[in-house]
Every structure is written in structure tokens, then in C-alpha cells.
PDB file of C-alpha atoms and ligand atoms in Angstrom:
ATOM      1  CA  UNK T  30      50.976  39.226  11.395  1.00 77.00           C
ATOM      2  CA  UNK T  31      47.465  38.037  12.866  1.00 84.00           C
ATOM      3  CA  UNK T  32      46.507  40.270  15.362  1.00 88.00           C
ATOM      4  CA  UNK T  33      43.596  40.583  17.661  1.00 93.00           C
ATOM      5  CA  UNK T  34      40.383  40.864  14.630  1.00 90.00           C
ATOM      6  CA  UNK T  35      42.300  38.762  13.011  1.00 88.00           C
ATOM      7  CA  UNK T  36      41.606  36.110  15.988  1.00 92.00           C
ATOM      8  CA  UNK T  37      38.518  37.339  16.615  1.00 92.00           C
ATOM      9  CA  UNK T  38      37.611  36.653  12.571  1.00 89.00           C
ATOM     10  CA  UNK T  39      39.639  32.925  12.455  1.00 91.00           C
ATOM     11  CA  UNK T  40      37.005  31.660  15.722  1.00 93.00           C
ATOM     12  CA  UNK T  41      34.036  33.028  14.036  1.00 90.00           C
ATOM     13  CA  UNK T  42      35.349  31.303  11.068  1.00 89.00           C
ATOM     14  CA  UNK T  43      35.999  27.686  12.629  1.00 94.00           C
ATOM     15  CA  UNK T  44      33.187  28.030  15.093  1.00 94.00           C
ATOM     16  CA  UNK T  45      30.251  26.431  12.749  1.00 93.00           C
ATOM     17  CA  UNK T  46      32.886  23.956  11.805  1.00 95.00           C
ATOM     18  CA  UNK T  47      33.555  22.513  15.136  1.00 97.00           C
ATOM     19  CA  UNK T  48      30.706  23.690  17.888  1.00 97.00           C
ATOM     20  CA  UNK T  49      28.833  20.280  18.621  1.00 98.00           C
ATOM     21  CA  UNK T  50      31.136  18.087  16.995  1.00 98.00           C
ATOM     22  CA  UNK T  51      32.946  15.554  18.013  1.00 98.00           C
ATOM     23  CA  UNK T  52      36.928  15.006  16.807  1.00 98.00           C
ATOM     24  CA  UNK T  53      37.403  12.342  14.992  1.00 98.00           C
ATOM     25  CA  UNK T  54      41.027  12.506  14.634  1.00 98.00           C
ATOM     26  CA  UNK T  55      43.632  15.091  16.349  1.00 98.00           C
ATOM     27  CA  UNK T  56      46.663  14.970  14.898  1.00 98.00           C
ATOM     28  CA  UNK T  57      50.086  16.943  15.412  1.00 97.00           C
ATOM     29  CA  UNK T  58      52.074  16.261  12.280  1.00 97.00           C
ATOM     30  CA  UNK T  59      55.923  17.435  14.301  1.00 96.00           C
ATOM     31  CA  UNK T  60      57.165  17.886  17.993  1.00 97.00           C
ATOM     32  CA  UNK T  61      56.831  21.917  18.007  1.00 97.00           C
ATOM     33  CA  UNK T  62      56.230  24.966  17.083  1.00 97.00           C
ATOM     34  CA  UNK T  63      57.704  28.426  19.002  1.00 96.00           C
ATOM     35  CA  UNK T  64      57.665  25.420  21.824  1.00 95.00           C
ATOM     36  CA  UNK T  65      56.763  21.866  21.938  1.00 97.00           C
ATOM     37  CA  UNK T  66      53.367  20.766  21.587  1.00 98.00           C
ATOM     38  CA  UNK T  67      51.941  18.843  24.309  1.00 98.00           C
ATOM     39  CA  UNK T  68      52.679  15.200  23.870  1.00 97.00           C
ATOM     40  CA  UNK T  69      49.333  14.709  25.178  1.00 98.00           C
ATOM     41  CA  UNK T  70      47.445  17.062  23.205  1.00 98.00           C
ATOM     42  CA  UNK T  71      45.951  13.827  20.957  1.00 98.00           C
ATOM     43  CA  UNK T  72      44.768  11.954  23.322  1.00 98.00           C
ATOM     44  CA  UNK T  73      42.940  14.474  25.458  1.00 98.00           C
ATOM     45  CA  UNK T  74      41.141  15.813  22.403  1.00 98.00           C
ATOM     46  CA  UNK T  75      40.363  13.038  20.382  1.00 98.00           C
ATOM     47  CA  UNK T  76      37.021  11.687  21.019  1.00 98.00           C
ATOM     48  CA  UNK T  77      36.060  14.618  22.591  1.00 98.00           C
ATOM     49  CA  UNK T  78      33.456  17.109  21.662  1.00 98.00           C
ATOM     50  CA  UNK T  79      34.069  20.980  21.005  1.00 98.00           C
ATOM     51  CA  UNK T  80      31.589  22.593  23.452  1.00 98.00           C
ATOM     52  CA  UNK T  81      32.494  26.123  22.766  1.00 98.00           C
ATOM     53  CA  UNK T  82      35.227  28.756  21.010  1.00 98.00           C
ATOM     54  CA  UNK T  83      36.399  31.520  21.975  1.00 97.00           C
ATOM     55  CA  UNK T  84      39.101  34.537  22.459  1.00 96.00           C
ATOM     56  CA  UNK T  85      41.335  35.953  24.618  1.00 96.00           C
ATOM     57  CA  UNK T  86      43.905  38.237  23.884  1.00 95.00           C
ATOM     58  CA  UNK T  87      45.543  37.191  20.646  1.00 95.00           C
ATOM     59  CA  UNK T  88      44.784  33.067  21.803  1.00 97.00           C
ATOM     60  CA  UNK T  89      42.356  30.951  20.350  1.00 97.00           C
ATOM     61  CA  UNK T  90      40.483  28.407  22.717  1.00 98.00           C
ATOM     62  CA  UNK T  91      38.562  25.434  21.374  1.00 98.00           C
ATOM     63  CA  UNK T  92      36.751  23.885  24.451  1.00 98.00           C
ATOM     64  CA  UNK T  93      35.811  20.302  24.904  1.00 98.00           C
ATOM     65  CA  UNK T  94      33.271  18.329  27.089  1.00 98.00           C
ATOM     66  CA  UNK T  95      36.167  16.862  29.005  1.00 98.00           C
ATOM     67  CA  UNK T  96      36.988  20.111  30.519  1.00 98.00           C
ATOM     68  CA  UNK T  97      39.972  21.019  28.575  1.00 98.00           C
ATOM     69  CA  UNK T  98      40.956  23.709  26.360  1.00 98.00           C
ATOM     70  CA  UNK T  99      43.268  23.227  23.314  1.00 98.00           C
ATOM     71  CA  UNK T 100      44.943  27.188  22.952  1.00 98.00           C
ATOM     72  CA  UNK T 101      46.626  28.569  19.609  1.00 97.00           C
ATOM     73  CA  UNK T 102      48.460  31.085  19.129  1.00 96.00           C
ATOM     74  CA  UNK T 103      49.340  31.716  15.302  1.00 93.00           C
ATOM     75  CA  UNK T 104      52.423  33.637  15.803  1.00 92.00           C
ATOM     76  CA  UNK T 105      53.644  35.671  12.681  1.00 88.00           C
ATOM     77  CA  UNK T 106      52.357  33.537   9.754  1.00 86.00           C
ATOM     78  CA  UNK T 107      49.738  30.784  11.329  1.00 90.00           C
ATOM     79  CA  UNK T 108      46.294  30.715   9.657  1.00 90.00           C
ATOM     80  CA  UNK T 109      43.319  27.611   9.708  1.00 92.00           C
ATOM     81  CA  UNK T 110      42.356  26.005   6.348  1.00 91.00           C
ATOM     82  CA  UNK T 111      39.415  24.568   6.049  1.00 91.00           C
ATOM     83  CA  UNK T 112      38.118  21.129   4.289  1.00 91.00           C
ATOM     84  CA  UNK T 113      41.735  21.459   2.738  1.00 90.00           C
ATOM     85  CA  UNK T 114      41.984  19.322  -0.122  1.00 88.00           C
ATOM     86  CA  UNK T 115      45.253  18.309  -0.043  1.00 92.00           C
ATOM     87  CA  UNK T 116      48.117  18.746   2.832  1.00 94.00           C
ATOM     88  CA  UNK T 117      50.646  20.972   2.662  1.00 92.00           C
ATOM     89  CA  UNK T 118      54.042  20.958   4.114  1.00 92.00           C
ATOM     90  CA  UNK T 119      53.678  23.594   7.053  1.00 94.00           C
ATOM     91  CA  UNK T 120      50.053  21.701   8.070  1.00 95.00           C
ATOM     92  CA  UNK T 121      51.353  20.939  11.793  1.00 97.00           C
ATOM     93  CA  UNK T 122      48.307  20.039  13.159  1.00 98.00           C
ATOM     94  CA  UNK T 123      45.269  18.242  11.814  1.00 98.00           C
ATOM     95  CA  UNK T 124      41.963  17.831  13.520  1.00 98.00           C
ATOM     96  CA  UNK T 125      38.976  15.518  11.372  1.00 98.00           C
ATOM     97  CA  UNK T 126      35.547  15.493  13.399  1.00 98.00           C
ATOM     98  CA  UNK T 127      32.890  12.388  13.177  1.00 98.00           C
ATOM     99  CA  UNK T 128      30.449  14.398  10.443  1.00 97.00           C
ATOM    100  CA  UNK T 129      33.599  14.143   8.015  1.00 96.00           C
ATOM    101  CA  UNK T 130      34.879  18.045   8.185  1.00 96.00           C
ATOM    102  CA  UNK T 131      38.598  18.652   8.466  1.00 95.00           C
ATOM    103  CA  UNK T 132      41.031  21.561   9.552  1.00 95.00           C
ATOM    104  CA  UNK T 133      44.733  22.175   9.467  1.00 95.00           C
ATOM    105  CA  UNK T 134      46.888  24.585  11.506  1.00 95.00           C
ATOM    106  CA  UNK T 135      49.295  25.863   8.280  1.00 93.00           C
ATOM    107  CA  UNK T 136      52.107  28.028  10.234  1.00 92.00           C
ATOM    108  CA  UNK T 137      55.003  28.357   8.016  1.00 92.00           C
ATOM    109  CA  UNK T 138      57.751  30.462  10.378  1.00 93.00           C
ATOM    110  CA  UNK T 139      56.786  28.397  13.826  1.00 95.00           C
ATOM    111  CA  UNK T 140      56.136  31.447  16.194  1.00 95.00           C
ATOM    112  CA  UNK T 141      52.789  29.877  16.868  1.00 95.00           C
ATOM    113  CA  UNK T 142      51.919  27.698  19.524  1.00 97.00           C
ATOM    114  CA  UNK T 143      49.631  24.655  20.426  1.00 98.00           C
ATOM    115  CA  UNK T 144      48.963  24.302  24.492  1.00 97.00           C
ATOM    116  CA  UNK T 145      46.200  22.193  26.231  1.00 98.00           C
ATOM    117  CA  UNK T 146      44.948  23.257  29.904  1.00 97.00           C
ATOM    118  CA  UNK T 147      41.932  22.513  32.394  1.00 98.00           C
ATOM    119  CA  UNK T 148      39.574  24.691  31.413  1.00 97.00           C
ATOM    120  CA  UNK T 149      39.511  25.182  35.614  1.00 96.00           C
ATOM    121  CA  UNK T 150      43.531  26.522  35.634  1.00 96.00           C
ATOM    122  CA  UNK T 151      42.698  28.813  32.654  1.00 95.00           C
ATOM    123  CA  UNK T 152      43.485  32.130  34.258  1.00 93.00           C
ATOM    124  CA  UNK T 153      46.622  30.582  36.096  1.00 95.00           C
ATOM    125  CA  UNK T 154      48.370  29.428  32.960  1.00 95.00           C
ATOM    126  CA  UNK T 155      51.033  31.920  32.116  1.00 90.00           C
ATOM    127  CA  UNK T 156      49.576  34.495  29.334  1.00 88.00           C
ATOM    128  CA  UNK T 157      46.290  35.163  30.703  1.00 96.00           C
ATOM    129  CA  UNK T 158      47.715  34.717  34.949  1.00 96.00           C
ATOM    130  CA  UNK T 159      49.283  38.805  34.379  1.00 95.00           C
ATOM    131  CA  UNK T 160      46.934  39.730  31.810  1.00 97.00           C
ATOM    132  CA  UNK T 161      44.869  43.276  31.667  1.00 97.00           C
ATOM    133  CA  UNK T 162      41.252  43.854  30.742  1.00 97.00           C
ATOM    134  CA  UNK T 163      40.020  42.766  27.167  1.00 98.00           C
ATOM    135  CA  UNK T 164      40.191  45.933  24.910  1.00 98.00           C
ATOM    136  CA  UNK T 165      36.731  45.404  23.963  1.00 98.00           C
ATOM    137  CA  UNK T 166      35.236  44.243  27.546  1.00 97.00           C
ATOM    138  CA  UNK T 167      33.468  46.622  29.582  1.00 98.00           C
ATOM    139  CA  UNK T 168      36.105  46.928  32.314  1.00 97.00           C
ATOM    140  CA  UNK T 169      37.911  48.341  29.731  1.00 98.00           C
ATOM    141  CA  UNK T 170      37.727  52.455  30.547  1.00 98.00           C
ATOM    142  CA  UNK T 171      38.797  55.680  30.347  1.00 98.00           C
ATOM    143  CA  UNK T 172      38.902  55.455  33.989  1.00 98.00           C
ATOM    144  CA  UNK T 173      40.535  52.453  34.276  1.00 98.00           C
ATOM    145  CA  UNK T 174      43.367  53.284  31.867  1.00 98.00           C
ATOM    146  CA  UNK T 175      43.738  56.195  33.695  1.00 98.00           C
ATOM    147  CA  UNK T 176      44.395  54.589  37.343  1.00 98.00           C
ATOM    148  CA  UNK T 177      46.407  51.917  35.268  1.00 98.00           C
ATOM    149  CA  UNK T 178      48.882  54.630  33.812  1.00 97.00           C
ATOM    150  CA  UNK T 179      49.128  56.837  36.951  1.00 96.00           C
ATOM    151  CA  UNK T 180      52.672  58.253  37.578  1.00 94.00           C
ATOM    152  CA  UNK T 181      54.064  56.500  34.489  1.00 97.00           C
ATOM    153  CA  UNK T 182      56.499  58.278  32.469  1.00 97.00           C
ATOM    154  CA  UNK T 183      56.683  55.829  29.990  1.00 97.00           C
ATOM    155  CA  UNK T 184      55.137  57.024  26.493  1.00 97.00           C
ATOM    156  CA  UNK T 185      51.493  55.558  26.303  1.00 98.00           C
ATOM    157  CA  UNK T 186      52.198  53.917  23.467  1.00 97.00           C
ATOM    158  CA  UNK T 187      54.166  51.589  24.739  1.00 97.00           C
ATOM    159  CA  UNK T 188      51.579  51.544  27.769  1.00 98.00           C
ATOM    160  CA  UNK T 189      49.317  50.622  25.228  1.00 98.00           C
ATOM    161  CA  UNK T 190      51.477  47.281  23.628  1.00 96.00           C
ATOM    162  CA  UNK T 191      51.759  46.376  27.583  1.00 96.00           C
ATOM    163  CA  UNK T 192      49.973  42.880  28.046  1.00 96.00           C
ATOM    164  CA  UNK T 193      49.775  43.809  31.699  1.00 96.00           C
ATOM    165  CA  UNK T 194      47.594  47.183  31.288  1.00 98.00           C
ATOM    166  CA  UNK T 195      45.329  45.904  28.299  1.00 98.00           C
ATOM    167  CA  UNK T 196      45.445  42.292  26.135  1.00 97.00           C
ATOM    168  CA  UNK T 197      46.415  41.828  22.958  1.00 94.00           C
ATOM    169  CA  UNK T 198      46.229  45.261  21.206  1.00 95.00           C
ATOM    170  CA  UNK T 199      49.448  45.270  18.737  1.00 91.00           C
ATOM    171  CA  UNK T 200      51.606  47.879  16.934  1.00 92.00           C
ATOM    172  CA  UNK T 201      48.875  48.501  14.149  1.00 91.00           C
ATOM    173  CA  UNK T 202      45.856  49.420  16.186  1.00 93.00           C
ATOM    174  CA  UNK T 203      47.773  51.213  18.572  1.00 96.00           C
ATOM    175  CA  UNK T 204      49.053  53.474  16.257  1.00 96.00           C
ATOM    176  CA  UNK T 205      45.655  53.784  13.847  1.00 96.00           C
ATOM    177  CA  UNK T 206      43.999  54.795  17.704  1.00 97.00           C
ATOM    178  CA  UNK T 207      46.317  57.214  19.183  1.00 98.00           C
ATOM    179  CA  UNK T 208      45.822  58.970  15.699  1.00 98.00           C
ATOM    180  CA  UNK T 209      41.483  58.899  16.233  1.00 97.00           C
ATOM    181  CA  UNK T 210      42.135  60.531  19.650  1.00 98.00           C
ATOM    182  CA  UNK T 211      44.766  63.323  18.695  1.00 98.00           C
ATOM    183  CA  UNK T 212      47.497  61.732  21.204  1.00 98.00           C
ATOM    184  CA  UNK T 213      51.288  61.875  20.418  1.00 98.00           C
ATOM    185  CA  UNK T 214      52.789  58.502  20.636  1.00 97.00           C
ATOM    186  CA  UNK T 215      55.382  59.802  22.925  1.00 96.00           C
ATOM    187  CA  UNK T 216      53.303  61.149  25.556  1.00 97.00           C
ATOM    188  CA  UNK T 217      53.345  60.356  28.879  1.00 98.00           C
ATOM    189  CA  UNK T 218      50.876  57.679  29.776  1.00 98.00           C
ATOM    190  CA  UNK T 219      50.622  59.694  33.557  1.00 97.00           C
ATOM    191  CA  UNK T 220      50.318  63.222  31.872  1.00 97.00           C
ATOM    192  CA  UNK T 221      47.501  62.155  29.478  1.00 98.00           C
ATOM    193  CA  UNK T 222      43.979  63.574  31.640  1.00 98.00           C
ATOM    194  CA  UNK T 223      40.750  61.131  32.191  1.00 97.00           C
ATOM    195  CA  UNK T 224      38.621  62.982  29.076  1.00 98.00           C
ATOM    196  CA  UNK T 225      41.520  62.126  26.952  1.00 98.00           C
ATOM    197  CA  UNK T 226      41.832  58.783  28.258  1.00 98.00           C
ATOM    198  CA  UNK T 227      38.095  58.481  27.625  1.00 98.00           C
ATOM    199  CA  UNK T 228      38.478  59.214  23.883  1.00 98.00           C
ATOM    200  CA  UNK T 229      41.142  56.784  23.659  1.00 98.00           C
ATOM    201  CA  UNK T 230      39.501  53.909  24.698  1.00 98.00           C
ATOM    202  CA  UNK T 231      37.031  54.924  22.324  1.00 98.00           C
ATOM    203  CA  UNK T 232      38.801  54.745  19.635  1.00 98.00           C
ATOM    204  CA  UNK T 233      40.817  51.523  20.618  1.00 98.00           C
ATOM    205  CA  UNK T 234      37.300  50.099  20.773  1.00 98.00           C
ATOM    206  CA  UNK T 235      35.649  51.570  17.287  1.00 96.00           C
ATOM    207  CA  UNK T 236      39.319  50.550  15.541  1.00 93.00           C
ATOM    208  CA  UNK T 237      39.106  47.054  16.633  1.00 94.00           C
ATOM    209  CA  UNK T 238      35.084  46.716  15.962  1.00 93.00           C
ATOM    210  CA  UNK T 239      35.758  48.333  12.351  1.00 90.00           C
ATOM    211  CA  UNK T 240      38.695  45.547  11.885  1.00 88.00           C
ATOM    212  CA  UNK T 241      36.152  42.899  13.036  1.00 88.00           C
ATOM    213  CA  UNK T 242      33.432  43.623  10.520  1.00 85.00           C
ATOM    214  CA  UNK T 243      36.038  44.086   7.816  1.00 81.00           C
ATOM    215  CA  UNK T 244      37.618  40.752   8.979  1.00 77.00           C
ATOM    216  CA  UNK T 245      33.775  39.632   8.923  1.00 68.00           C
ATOM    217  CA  UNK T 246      33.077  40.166   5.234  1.00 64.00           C
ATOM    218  CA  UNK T 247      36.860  38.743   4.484  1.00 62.00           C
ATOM    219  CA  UNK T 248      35.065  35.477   6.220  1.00 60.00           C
ATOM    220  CA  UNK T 249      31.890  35.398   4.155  1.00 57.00           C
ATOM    221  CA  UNK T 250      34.761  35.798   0.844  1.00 51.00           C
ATOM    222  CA  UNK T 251      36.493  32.405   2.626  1.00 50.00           C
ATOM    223  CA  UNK T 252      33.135  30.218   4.101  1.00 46.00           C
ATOM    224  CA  UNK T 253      33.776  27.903   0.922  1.00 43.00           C
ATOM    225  CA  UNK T 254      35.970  24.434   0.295  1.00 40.00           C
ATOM    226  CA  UNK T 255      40.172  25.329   0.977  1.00 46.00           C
ATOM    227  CA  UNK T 256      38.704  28.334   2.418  1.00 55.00           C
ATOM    228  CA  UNK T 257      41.687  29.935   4.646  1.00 60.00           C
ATOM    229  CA  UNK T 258      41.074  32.176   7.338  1.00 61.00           C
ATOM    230  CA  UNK T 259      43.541  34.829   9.552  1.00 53.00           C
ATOM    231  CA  UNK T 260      44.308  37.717   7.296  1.00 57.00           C
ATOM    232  CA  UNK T 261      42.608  40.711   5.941  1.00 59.00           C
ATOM    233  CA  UNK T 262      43.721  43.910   4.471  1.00 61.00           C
ATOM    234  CA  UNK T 263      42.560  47.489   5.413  1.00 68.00           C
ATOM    235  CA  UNK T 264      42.873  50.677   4.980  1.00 76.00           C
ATOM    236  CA  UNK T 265      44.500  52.735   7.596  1.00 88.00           C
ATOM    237  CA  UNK T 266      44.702  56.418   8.350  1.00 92.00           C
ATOM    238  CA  UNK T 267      48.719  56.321   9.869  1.00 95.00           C
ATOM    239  CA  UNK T 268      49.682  52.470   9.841  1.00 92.00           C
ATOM    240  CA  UNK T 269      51.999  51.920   6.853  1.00 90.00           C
ATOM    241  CA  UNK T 270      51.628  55.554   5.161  1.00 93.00           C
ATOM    242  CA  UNK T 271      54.735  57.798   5.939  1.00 95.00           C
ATOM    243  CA  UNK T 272      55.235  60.441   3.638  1.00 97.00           C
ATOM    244  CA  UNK T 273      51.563  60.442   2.352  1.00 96.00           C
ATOM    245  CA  UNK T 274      49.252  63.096   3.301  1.00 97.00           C
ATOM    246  CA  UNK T 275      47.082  62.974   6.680  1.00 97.00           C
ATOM    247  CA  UNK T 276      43.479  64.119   6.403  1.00 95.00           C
ATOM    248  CA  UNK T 277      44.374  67.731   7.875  1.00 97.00           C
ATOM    249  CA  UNK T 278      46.654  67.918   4.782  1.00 96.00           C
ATOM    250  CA  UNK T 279      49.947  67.516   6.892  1.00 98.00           C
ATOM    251  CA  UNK T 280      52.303  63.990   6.243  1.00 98.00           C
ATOM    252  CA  UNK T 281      52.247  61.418   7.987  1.00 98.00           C
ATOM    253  CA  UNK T 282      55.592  60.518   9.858  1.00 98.00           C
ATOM    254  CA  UNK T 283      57.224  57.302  10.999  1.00 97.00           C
ATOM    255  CA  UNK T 284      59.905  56.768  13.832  1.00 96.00           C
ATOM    256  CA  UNK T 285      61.520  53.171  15.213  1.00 94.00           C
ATOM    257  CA  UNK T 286      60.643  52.728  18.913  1.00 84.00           C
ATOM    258  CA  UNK T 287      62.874  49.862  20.590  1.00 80.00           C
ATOM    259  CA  UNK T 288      62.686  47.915  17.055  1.00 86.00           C
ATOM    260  CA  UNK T 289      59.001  49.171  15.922  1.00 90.00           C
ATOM    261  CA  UNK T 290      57.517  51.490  13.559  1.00 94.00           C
ATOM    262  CA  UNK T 291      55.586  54.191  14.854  1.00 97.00           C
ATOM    263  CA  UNK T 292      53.499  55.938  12.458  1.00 97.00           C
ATOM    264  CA  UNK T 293      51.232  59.270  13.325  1.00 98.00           C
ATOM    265  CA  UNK T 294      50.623  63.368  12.326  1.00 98.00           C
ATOM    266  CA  UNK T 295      52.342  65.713  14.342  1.00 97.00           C
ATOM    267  CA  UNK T 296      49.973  67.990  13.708  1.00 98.00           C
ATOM    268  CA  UNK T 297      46.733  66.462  14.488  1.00 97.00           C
ATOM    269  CA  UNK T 298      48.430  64.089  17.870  1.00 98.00           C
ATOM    270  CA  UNK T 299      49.660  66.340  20.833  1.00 96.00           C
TER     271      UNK T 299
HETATM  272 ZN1  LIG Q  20      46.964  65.014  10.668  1.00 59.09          ZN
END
């Protein structure tokens, strides 16, 4: 499942194919994905050209000249292929610019989605209206996540997967960071003190920058013909690794939380 580097990687990846180019062709190939795709997604972007890409949260926005921007979202399985050769069946959207370069949205299982807004009612439409700081933006503190949790009894992790407090951090990075700053999953968010709050957001920061640059080399592995972009593997300390020895020698341990996995040391997270 694409999560935030993931993101982050895919717009690096599609930025020098679309920045300063105008779209040829912009073409939804069915009605919808998690939701229907706007029936006038085509004709606001075709013609246009992409002034700018960017992220926010786990979205992608592709900006045009005529003050729009097209927002993705590639659910559980979406991923861009470039200069594909052929199309494939789960291809739902295809976008061709003037200088001949093409790119499909491939999203087998559908959770993805496909929106176009004003670029001026960007912070009212409904994901980013509610949303908290960027994870990796500099209003992003120890301070802040302190006021943010006060009084809260729920366990910061689940503070932490909270779209409200902080965007688009998911189950992975939470888990690989509350293990780099010695917290216990289950702790509560309004017991946790400001220097440990401080560490935290450290290491929410350094997971997500080391995820980047991993996702970064992936990219230079894709930049070719067919390339495809969206996933990369890593190596984590916790994620995925129950039963196999933590780097203080103790094993790592996994519990469900309302339908998730929750993997960390007992010995090392208090
Ligand atoms: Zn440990």
C-alpha cells in the first residue's frame, strides 16, 4: 500500500514528465474508482498546461495554468506507468502531452481516486479542510504534538494515524518511529512529556526522509521506457518482523489494534 514516500517518490517521478507541458489528451478510460471521477475532469485538463506537482498528505496534485488541480489518490494498489507501451486492463486514466510523452493511472483494486478542484478552494475540499500539519513541515513539533495530544487518553499511536493531528503518516512509519524514540504503542498520547515528544517527531521525520531517498534510488532504477513508479521495499527495524530479534537482543512482538498490526520491543518502547 503506497504510503506517504511512496507519494512523495511517484511526483518526483512524473514531475520531469509533465512540468511545462501541455496535455495533449486526458482520458478516463471508466466512470470510477473508490468514487466517480469527475465527468468534467477531460475537459478542464485537456489543453491545459501542468504548471507545477506536488504533495499533500498521501494526494498527488498536478496543477494547470487554468487554475485547477487534478488530485490522486492511489488507494491500496494504484501506481503511474510511464511511456507504457501497451495498455493494460486496470489503465483508468490516460493523459498524452503535445511533446508525445504518455502516462497511465494502473489501479487494479479501485480504492484510488481521481478529483479536480480550483486550485483557490484547495484547503476547503474535504481531505485537506480538517487536515494537521505535514509530518515533514516545520510546524510540525515536539511542541506542537504535545499541545495537540493534551489530556488524551487515547494511545499515541493511534494519535499518530489521526489525519486531524498530523497528515498522512500510516501504520508502517508509525510503528518503525515509536520504535526510534523508545515509546510503547499503547501509551497515552497526554502522558507522553515535551522531550519525548521532541524525539518523536524526530524520528517521524528521519523515518520518512530515509523512505524518501530509498524511494529516490527505486526512481533512478524506474526513469526508463514502461518505467512504473509507487512502490519500494525496505528494511525495517519492527514493521513486519514479529518473532525476530530486536537490536537489544529481545523479539519483536505484534498485537491487532481495531483491525491493524502493531509491531514494537517491549523492552526498548516504554
Ligand atoms: Zn528492542
Amino acid at each position: 500500500m503506497p504510503e506517504l514516500p511512496e507519494v512523495e517518490t511517484t511526483v518526483a517521478g512524473l514531475r520531469p514528465v509533465l512540468e511545462g507541458q501541455r496535455l495533449a489528451l486526458v482520458e478516463p478510460r471508466r466512470a470510477d474508482l473508490r468514487r466517480p471521477i469527475p465527468v468534467d475532469l477531460r475537459q478542464r485538463m485537456t489543453g491545459s498546461v501542468v504548471t507545477s506537482l506536488s504533495r499533500r498528505a498521501k494526494y498527488g496534485l498536478i496543477e494547470t495554468d487554468r487554475g485547477d488541480a487534478m488530485i490522486f489518490h492511489l488507494g491500496m494498489s494504484g501506481r503511474w506507468r510511464i511511456d507504457p507501451v501497451e495498455l493494460e486492463k486496470h489503465d483508468h486514466l490516460l493523459l498524452e502531452t503535445v511533446s508525445g510523452r504518455r502516462l497511465v493511472l494502473n489501479d487494479p483494486r479501485r480504492f484510488g481516486s481521481l478529483d479536480i478542484v480550483p486550485l483557490s478552494d484547495l484547503e476547503k475540499h474535504p481531505p485537506f479542510a480538517t487536515m494537521g500539519p505535514e509530518p515533514l513541515g516545520d510546524d510540525f513539533t515536539g511542541a506542537y504534538l504535545k499541545a495537540a495530544t493534551r489530556d488524551r487518553k487515547a494511545p499515541i499511536k493511534q494519535l499518530l494515524l489521526d489525519q486531524k493531528i498530523v497528515a498522512g503518516l500510516g501504520n508502517i512509519y508509525v510503528c518503525e518511529a515509536l520504535h526510534m524514540a523508545g515509546i510503547a504503542p499503547r501509551q497515552k498520547g497526554g502522558a507522553i512529556s515535551k522531550p519525548r515528544y521532541e524525539r518523536l517527531v524526530m524520528a517521524i521525520k528521519q523515518v520518512l526522509t530515509a523512505a524518501i531517498a530509498a524511494g529516490g534510488s527505486t526512481l533512478r532504477d524506474f526513469a526508463r521506457p514502461d518505467g512504473e513508479l509507487g512502490y519500494f521495499a525496505k528494511d525495517w527495524l519492527v514493521y513486519g518482523r514479529e518473532g525476530q530479534a530486536c537490536h537489544c537482543g529481545a523479539l519483536v512482538q505484534r498485537r491487532i489494534d481495531s483491525g491493524r498490526s502493531t509491531f514494537y520491543c517491549s523492552q526498548c518502547q516504554k
